XYZ file of C-alpha atoms in Angstrom:
251
model
C -33.204 -39.265 21.818
C -29.518 -38.475 22.315
C -29.665 -39.662 25.935
C -31.353 -42.872 24.808
C -28.517 -43.521 22.348
C -25.912 -42.771 25.048
C -27.647 -45.108 27.483
C -27.786 -47.894 24.887
C -24.073 -47.495 24.122
C -23.206 -47.584 27.842
C -25.311 -50.712 28.334
C -23.570 -52.405 25.411
C -20.158 -51.631 26.922
C -21.257 -52.852 30.371
C -22.640 -56.043 28.860
C -19.451 -56.621 26.832
C -17.078 -56.152 29.780
C -19.363 -58.072 32.144
C -18.920 -61.202 30.073
C -15.176 -60.763 29.612
C -12.939 -63.364 31.298
C -11.166 -62.414 34.492
C -7.743 -60.956 33.729
C -4.958 -62.214 35.972
C -1.490 -60.698 36.045
C 1.197 -63.348 36.289
C 3.835 -63.236 38.979
C 6.555 -62.941 36.326
C 4.950 -59.819 34.790
C 7.011 -57.438 36.916
C 10.264 -59.135 35.918
C 9.254 -59.227 32.239
C 8.329 -55.531 32.214
C 11.598 -54.695 33.904
C 13.503 -56.630 31.236
C 11.579 -54.930 28.417
C 12.267 -51.417 29.709
C 15.882 -52.344 30.359
C 16.207 -53.567 26.760
C 14.812 -50.309 25.410
C 17.084 -48.282 27.670
C 20.174 -50.358 26.803
C 19.733 -51.647 23.227
C 22.191 -53.983 21.547
C 24.150 -51.429 19.495
C 26.490 -54.127 18.229
C 23.641 -55.695 16.262
C 23.341 -52.671 13.962
C 26.148 -53.868 11.692
C 27.984 -57.168 11.708
C 30.182 -57.792 8.627
C 30.342 -61.530 9.320
C 26.691 -62.347 9.965
C 23.104 -61.203 10.248
C 22.624 -57.613 11.389
C 19.973 -54.939 11.632
C 20.910 -53.043 8.470
C 20.724 -56.141 6.257
C 17.340 -57.124 7.698
C 15.925 -53.618 7.261
C 17.237 -53.481 3.689
C 15.585 -56.826 2.929
C 12.325 -55.548 4.429
C 12.514 -52.410 2.303
C 13.227 -54.475 -0.832
C 10.184 -56.674 -0.144
C 7.983 -53.580 0.197
C 9.369 -51.947 -2.960
C 8.990 -55.015 -5.170
C 5.593 -55.962 -3.762
C 4.251 -52.449 -4.311
C 5.727 -52.221 -7.833
C 4.191 -55.539 -8.862
C 0.770 -54.580 -7.541
C 0.881 -51.051 -9.032
C 1.382 -52.518 -12.505
C -0.974 -55.491 -12.297
C -3.859 -53.641 -10.665
C -4.324 -51.125 -13.502
C -6.439 -53.460 -15.721
C -8.547 -54.399 -12.675
C -9.039 -50.710 -11.855
C -10.368 -49.919 -15.331
C -12.450 -53.088 -15.212
C -14.117 -52.017 -11.955
C -14.588 -48.326 -12.835
C -18.252 -47.607 -13.587
C -17.559 -44.818 -16.060
C -15.361 -47.053 -18.217
C -18.155 -49.412 -19.263
C -21.715 -48.871 -20.402
C -22.770 -52.166 -18.826
C -22.869 -51.842 -15.015
C -22.695 -55.615 -14.630
C -19.142 -55.632 -16.024
C -17.895 -53.035 -13.539
C -19.737 -54.788 -10.711
C -17.919 -58.023 -11.487
C -14.603 -56.122 -11.503
C -15.335 -54.636 -8.087
C -16.277 -58.068 -6.790
C -12.998 -59.563 -8.032
C -11.006 -56.792 -6.314
C -12.937 -57.409 -3.098
C -12.125 -61.109 -3.274
C -8.420 -60.352 -3.770
C -8.056 -57.962 -0.832
C -10.132 -60.000 1.605
C -7.073 -62.107 2.576
C -4.536 -60.386 4.908
C -0.852 -60.302 4.066
C 0.012 -62.940 6.676
C -2.503 -65.413 5.249
C -1.181 -64.800 1.752
C 2.389 -65.231 3.028
C 1.517 -68.632 4.507
C -0.055 -69.674 1.202
C 2.925 -68.557 -0.894
C 5.387 -70.143 1.560
C 3.765 -73.476 0.759
C 4.149 -72.697 -2.952
C 7.653 -71.185 -3.204
C 9.206 -71.965 0.183
C 10.529 -69.795 2.987
C 12.233 -66.514 2.186
C 11.628 -62.991 0.949
C 10.180 -64.162 -2.391
C 7.082 -65.406 -0.571
C 6.793 -62.046 1.178
C 7.032 -60.173 -2.136
C 4.268 -62.295 -3.667
C 2.074 -61.926 -0.587
C 2.397 -58.143 -0.506
C 2.006 -57.846 -4.259
C -1.110 -60.004 -4.463
C -2.824 -58.342 -1.493
C -1.958 -54.841 -2.721
C -3.575 -55.542 -6.103
C -6.949 -55.528 -4.379
C -6.223 -52.398 -2.342
C -4.630 -50.355 -5.121
C -7.178 -51.563 -7.673
C -9.985 -50.207 -5.486
C -8.233 -46.840 -5.001
C -7.306 -46.572 -8.675
C -10.857 -47.427 -9.714
C -12.319 -44.753 -7.441
C -9.913 -42.145 -8.836
C -10.988 -43.098 -12.369
C -14.642 -42.745 -11.413
C -14.079 -39.326 -9.817
C -12.225 -37.864 -12.818
C -13.920 -35.697 -15.419
C -12.660 -36.772 -18.845
C -13.407 -33.717 -20.966
C -10.407 -34.434 -23.207
C -11.753 -37.934 -23.783
C -14.953 -36.605 -25.311
C -12.971 -34.232 -27.543
C -10.750 -37.044 -28.834
C -13.724 -39.312 -29.488
C -15.422 -36.505 -31.405
C -12.286 -36.014 -33.526
C -12.226 -39.708 -34.496
C -9.619 -41.156 -32.103
C -9.775 -44.882 -31.395
C -9.945 -46.451 -27.902
C -6.182 -46.885 -27.509
C -5.479 -43.277 -28.489
C -8.205 -42.053 -26.145
C -6.778 -44.118 -23.293
C -3.180 -43.002 -23.893
C -3.706 -39.297 -24.589
C -6.812 -38.440 -22.555
C -7.434 -40.864 -19.684
C -3.966 -41.823 -18.438
C -2.643 -38.216 -18.179
C -5.654 -37.336 -16.041
C -5.423 -40.241 -13.589
C -1.643 -40.737 -13.445
C -1.007 -38.205 -10.606
C -3.631 -39.938 -8.462
C -2.172 -43.347 -9.364
C 1.316 -42.275 -8.269
C 0.011 -40.733 -5.057
C -1.928 -43.871 -4.114
C 1.083 -46.037 -4.982
C 3.316 -44.066 -2.621
C 0.672 -44.250 0.082
C 0.405 -47.996 -0.395
C 4.195 -48.289 -0.270
C 4.165 -46.716 3.204
C 1.666 -49.336 4.336
C 3.647 -52.137 2.659
C 6.775 -51.195 4.601
C 4.887 -51.666 7.860
C 3.368 -54.914 6.631
C 6.748 -56.251 5.468
C 8.164 -55.848 8.973
C 5.849 -58.570 10.300
C 5.929 -61.017 7.386
C 9.161 -62.491 8.731
C 7.217 -63.811 11.711
C 5.827 -66.563 9.455
C 9.094 -66.996 7.530
C 8.505 -64.631 4.600
C 11.750 -62.672 5.028
C 12.469 -59.261 6.469
C 13.077 -57.950 9.965
C 10.191 -59.946 11.445
C 12.207 -63.161 11.814
C 15.011 -61.657 13.981
C 12.355 -59.833 15.996
C 10.336 -62.963 16.798
C 13.514 -64.890 17.641
C 14.595 -62.120 20.010
C 11.172 -62.074 21.656
C 11.130 -65.838 22.104
C 14.630 -65.761 23.587
C 13.817 -62.803 25.878
C 16.845 -60.931 24.555
C 15.323 -57.534 25.225
C 18.365 -55.455 24.162
C 18.078 -57.072 20.717
C 14.319 -56.404 20.663
C 14.952 -52.773 21.584
C 17.434 -52.069 18.794
C 15.227 -53.831 16.219
C 12.193 -51.751 17.170
C 14.288 -48.587 17.112
C 15.454 -49.482 13.610
C 11.891 -50.104 12.422
C 10.735 -46.760 13.829
C 13.577 -44.876 12.144
C 13.065 -46.587 8.770
C 9.286 -46.091 8.739
C 9.598 -42.450 9.821
C 12.124 -41.620 7.106
C 10.010 -43.313 4.433
C 6.853 -41.511 5.595
C 8.571 -38.117 5.440
C 10.063 -38.728 1.976
C 6.816 -40.174 0.622
C 4.769 -37.237 1.973
C 7.088 -34.719 0.290
C 6.876 -36.574 -3.034
C 3.083 -36.796 -2.862
C 2.845 -33.052 -2.222
C 4.739 -32.390 -5.436
C 2.684 -34.874 -7.456
C -0.825 -33.850 -6.401
C-alpha cells in the first residue's frame, strides 16, 4: 500500500510538470544576476541616513510603526470576537459557530487586498497600511484567542459562580487572568508576522519600506535594493529575538 501511494504521488508530480510551460532563460538574465550580486556585495551605505530626505532608517521606523499600531488595534478589537466564537462561552453552539464564521470571513482577505481597499477609502500612506494590518489581524488573532479560551480550564469561574458572582465579575476575576498570558503571547507572535507583512504593503502605496524597495527594483539600482534588504533582515531578526525572549517570560 505504501508503494502504491508513492507511485501515485510520483505520477501526480510527473503529470504536473509535464503540463508546465517551457521555461526560457532570457539573454539578459546573466547581466541581471551579476547586477543583483554586485548590489548585495556593494550596498548603498549612504542611503542608511540622509538628514535632508528619505532614508532607510525613516522607512524602517515607519514600517515598524505600521506593524505596532495594526497589531495593537487588532489585539483590542478581536477580544469580543474571540469570546463570541469560543464554544465554552455559550450554551448555544449556533452562536459560537456564527462567531467562528465571522472570523473566517475577516481573515480570508490578505493584507495586500485589504490595503488596496483602504487606499481607495483613506488614500495613499501608512494609515491605509495600519487599517489593512489591523483588520486582517482581527481574524487571525480572534481565531487564536478563541482557541486559547476553549483550551482553558476555568475552575475559578465555577467557584465564583457558586459564590454568587455576576457575569462581569466572573469575566474580570476568573476568565481574563487565565487567558491573558496566552493572549499576550499570541499578540507578540502576530506582531512578528505583521512586521514582515508591513514591509510589502508599501508596494501598493500603503507606506513603509516597500515603496522604496519597489522603486529601486524598477530602476535596477541594485546597491539600493541590497541595503534595503539588509535593513529588513536586521530589523526582523532583532524583533524576533526580543519577542521570543518576552514570550518565554510570559508563558
